Short mmCIF file of C-alpha atoms in Angstrom, two decimals:
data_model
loop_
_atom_site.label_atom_id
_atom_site.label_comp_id
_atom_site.label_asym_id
_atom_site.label_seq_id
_atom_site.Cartn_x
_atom_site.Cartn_y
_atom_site.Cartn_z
CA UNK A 244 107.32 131.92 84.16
CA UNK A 245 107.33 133.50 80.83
CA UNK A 246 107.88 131.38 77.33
CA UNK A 247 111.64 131.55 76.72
CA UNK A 248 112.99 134.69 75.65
CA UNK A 249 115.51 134.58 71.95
CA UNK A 250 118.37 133.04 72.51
CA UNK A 251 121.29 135.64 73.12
CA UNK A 252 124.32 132.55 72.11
CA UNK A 253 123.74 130.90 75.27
CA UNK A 254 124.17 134.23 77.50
CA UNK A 255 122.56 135.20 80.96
CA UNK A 256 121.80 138.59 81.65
CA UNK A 257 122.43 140.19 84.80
CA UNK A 258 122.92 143.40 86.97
CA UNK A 259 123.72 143.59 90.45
CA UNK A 260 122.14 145.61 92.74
CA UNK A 261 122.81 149.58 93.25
CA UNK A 262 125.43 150.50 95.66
CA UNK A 263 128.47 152.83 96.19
CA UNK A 264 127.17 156.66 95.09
CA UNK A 265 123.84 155.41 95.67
CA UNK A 266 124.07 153.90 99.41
CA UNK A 267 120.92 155.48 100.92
CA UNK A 268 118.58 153.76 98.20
CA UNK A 269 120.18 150.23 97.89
CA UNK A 270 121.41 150.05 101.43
CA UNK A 271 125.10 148.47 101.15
CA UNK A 272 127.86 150.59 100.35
CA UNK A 273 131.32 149.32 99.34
CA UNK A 274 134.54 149.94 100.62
CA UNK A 275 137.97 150.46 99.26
CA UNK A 276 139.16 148.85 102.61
CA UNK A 277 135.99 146.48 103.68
CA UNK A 278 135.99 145.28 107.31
CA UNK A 279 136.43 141.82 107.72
CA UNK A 280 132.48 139.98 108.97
CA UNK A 281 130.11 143.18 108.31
CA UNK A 282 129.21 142.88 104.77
CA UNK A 283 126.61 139.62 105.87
CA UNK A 284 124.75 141.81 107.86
CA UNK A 285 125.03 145.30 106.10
CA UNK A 286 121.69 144.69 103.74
CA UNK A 287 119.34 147.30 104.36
CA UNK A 288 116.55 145.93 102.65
CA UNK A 289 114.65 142.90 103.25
CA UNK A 290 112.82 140.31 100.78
CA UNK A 291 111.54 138.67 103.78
CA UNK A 292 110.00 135.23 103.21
CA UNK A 293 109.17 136.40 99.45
CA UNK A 294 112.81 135.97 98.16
CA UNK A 295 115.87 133.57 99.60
CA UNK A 296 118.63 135.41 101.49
CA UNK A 297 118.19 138.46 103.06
CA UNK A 298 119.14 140.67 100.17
CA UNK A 299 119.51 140.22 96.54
CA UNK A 300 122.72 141.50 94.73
CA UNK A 301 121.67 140.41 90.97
CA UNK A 302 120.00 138.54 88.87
CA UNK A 303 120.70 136.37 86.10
CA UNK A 304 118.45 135.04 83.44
CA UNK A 305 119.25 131.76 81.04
CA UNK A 306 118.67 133.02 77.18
CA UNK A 307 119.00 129.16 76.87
CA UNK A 308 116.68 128.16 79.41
CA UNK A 309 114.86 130.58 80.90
CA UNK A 310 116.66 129.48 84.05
CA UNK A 311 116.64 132.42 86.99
CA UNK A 312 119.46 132.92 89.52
CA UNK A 313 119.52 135.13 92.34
CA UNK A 314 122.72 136.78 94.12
CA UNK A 315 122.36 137.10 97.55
CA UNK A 316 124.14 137.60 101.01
CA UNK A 317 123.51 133.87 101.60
CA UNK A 318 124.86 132.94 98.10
CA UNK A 319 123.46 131.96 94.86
CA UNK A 320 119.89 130.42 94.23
CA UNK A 321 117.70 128.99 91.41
CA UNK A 322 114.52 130.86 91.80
CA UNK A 323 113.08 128.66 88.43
CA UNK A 324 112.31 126.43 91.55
CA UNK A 325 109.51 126.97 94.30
CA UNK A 326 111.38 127.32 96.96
CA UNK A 327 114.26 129.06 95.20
CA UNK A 328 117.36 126.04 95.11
CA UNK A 329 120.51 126.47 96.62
CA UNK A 330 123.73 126.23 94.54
CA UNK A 331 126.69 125.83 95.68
CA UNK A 332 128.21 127.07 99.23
CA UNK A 333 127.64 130.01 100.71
CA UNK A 334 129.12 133.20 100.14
CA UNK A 335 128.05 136.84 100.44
CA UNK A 336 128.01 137.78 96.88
CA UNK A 337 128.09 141.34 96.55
CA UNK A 338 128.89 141.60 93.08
CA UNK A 339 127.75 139.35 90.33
CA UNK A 340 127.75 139.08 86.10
CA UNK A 341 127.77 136.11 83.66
CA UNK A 342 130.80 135.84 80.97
CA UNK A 343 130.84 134.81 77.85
CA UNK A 344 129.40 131.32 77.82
CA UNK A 345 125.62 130.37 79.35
CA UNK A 346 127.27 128.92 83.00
CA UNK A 347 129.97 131.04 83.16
CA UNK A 348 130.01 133.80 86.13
CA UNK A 349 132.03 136.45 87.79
CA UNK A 350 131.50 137.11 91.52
CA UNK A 351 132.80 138.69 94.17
CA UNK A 352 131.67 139.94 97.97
CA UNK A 353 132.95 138.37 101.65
CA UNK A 354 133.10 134.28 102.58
CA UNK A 355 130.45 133.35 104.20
CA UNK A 356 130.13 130.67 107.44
CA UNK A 357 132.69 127.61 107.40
CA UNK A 358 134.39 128.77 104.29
CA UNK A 359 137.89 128.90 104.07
CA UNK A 360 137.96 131.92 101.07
CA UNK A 361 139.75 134.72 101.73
CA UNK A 362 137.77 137.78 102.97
CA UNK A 363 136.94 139.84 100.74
CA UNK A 364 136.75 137.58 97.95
CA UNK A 365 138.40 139.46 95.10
CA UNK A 366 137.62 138.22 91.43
CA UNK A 367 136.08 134.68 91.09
CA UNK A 368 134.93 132.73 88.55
CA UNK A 369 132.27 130.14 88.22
CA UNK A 370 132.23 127.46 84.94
CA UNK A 371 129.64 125.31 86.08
CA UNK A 372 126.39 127.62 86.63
CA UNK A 373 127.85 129.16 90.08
CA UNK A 374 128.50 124.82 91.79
CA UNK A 375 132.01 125.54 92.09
CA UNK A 376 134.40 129.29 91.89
CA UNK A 377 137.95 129.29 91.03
CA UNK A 378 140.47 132.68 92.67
CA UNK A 379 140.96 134.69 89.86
CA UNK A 380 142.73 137.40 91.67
CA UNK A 381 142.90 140.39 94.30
CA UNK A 382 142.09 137.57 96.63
CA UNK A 383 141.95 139.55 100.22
CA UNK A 384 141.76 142.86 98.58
CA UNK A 385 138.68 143.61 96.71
CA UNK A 386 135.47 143.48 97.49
CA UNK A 387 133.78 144.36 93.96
CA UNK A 388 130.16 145.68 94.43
CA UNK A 389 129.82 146.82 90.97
CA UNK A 390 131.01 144.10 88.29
CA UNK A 391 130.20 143.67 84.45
CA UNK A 392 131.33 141.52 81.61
CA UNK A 393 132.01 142.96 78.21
CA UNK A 394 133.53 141.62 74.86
CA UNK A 395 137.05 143.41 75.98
CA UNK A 396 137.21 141.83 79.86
CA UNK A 397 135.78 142.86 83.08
CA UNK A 398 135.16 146.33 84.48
CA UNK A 399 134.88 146.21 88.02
CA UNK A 400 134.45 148.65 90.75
CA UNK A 401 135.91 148.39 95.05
CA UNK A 402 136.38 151.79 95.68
CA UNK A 403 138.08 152.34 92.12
CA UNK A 404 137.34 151.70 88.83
CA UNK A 405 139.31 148.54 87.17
CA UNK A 406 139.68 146.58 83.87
CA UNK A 407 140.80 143.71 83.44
CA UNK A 408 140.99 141.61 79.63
CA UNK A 409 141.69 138.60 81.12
CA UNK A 410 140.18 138.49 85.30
CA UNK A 411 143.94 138.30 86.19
CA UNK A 412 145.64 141.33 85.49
CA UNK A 413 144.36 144.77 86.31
CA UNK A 414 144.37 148.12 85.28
CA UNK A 415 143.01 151.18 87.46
CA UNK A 416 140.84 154.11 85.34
CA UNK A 417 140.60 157.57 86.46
CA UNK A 418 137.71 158.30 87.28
CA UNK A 419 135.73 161.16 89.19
CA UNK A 420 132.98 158.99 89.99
CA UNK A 421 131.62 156.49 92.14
CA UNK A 422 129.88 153.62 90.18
CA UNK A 423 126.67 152.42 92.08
CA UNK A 424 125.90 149.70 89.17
CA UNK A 425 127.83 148.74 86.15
CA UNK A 426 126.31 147.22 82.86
CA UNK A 427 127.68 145.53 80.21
CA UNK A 428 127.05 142.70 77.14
CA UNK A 429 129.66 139.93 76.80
CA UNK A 430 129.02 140.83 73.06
CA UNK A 431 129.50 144.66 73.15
CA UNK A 432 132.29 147.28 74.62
CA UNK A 433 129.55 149.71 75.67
CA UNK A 434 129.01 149.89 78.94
CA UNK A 435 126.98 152.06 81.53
CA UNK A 436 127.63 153.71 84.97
CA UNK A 437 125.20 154.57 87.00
CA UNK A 438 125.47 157.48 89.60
CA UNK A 439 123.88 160.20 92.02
CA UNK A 440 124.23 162.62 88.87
CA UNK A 441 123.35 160.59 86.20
CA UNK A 442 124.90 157.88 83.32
CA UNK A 443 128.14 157.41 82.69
CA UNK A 444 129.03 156.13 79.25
CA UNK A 445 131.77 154.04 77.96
CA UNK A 446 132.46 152.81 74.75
CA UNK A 447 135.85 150.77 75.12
CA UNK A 448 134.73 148.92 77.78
CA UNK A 449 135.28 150.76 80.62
CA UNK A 450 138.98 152.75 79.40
CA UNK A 451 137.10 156.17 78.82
CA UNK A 452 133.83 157.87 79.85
CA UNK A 453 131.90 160.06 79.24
CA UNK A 454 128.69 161.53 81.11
CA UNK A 455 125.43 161.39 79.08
CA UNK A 456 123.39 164.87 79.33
CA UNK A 457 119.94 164.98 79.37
CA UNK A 458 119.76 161.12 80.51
CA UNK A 459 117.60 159.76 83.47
CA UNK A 460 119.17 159.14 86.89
CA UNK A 461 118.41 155.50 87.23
CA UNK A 462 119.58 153.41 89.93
CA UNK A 463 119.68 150.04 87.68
CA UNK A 464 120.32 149.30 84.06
CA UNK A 465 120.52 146.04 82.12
CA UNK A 466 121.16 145.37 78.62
CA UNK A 467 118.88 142.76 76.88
CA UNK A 468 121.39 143.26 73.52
CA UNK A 469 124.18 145.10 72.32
CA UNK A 470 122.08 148.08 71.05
CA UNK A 471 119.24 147.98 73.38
CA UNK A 472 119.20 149.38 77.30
CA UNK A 473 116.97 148.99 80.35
CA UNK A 474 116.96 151.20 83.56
CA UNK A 475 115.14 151.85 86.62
CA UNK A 476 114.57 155.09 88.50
CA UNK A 477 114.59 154.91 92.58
CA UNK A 478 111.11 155.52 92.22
CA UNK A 479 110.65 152.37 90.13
CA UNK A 480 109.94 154.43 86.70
CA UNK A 481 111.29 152.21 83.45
CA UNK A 482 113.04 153.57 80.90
CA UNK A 483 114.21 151.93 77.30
CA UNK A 484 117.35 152.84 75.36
CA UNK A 485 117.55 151.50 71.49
CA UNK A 486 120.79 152.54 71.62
CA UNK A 487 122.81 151.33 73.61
CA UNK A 488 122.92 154.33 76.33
CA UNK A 489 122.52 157.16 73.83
CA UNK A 490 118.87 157.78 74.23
CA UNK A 491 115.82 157.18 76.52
CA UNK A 492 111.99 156.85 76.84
CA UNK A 493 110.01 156.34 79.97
CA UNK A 494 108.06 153.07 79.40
CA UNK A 495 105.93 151.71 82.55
CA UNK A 496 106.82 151.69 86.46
CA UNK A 497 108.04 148.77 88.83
CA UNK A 498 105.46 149.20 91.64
CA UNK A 499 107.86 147.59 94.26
CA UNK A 500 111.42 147.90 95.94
CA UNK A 501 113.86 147.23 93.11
CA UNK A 502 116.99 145.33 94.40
CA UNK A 503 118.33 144.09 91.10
CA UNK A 504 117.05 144.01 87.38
CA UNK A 505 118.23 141.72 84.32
CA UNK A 506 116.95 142.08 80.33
CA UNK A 507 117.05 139.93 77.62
CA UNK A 508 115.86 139.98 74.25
CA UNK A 509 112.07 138.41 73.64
CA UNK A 510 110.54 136.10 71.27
CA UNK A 511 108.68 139.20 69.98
CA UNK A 512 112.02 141.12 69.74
CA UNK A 513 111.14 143.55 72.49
CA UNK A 514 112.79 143.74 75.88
CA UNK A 515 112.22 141.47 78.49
CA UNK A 516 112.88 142.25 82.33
CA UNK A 517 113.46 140.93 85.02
CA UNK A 518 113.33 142.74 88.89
CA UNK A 519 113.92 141.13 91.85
CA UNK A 520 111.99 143.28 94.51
CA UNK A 521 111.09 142.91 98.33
CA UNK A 522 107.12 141.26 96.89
CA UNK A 523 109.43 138.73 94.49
CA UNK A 524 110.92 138.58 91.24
CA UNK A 525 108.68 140.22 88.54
CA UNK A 526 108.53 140.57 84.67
CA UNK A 527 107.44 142.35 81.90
CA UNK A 528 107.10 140.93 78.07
CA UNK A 529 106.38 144.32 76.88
CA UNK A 530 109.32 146.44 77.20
CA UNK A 531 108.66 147.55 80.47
CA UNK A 532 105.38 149.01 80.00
CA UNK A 533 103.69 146.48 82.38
CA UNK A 534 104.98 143.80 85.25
CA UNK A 535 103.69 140.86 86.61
CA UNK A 536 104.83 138.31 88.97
CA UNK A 537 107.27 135.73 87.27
CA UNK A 538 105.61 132.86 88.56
CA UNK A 539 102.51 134.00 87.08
CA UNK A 540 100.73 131.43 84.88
#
């Protein structure tokens, strides 16, 4: 593992993987209306013995610790550990984000074997580093594949685009896209949407939007702070934004299948990323310019 990144006041970072507008390069799709007992088996993609569960969903990384969590259809995992640690029961988590506070997360997908959740799971929250998850709401009616944190709530996609400030109480936002990945900074309103045709941009977390021109189509995007962007073509090309979404150069390229990325800010002040791919999780200390395995000495 790398030395530990700056601390971002005891953030993780996160993105779940691409769905939605993107189905035929991450390989799950959501549903407005999911059928009960196919999401568990609906993962295209395959980390085979390199990764734990059969597909990862996102990944979060400790600005306190360094610690690195995976999202998966079997449920959450340390993969700090060799072999990757289970934590707490599992679930099918389609969609995934930290809050506010470093062991606070959002999740949401389908219960998995013996649990006695509600399918799909709606909105639930996790306060003790994803042991235990308390029903926030739309228990039995969402399924969120896209999900993101931001200083103003949660901004959540099933098949339309919500807000919510609080978890609890929702509003819907018209939209005329489909998000495949939403991305978002607990200390920021900005966040990014990213579809077939290219960014989406919102600056009030999630109300309005508006689509960037002249912006790469990336299938994944991560913030590692407030003003500074990371995406990921299909293709595996990088590209870094210094402003928040505005504006983007092509750095280096992921040479594996990308299934989720996370950023966070390094010790030298430049971007650090995180990918989990079908070969493992890799990372790059310089911007994105060049990735190694994260277990690397």
């Amino acid at each position: 593992m790398p030395r530990k990144p700056a601390g971002r006041t005891g953030h993780f970072a996160v993105l779940p993987a691409a769905a939605a507008a993107l189905l035929a390069l991450a390989g799950c799709a959501p549903a407005a209306t999911p059928v009960p007992g196919t999401e568990s088996t609906a993962g295209a993609a395959s980390a085979g013995d390199t990764l734990p569960g059969s597909h990862v969903h996102g990944i979060a990384v400790s600005g306190e610790t360094s610690q690195v969590l995976l999202a998966t259809h079997d449920g959450l995992f340390d993969a700090t550990t060799t072999p990757a640690t289970k934590i707490g029961g599992t679930n099918d988590l389609m969609g995934f984000t930290p809050g506010p506070a470093d062991g606070v997360f959002y999740a949401s997908g389908h219960p998995g074997p013996g649990s006695d959740l509600p399918n799909p799971l709606g909105l639930l929250r996790s306060s003790d580093g994803g042991k235990t998850w308390e029903q926030l709401s739309r228990q039995g009616e969402s399924d969120f594949h896209a999900l993101t944190a931001t200083q103003a709530g949660i901004v959540a996609f099933d098949g339309a685009l919500r807000t919510s400030p609080d978890g609890k109480a929702w509003n819907t936002v018209a939209a005329d896209f489909a998000p495949a990945v939403l991305a978002g900074h607990p200390d920021s309103t900005t966040v990014l949407a990213t579809t077939q045709d290219g960014i989406q941009r919102s600056t009030d977390s999630g109300s309005t939007w508006t689509p960037l021109e002249n912006g790469p189509v990336i299938q994944f995007a991560a913030f590692a702070h407030p003003a500074e962007a990371v995406g990921v073509e299909p293709d595996g090309t990088v590209h870094y934004s210094p402003d928040a979404g505005q504006t983007w150069t092509e750095q280096g390229r992921i040479d594996a299948e990308v299934m989720a990325i996370a950023a966070l800010r390094g010790e030298d002040g430049r971007p650090w990323i995180w990918a989990a791919t079908a070969d493992g999780v890799m990372v790059s200390t310089d911007g994105g310019m060049t990735f190694r395995p994260a277990d690397a000495d």
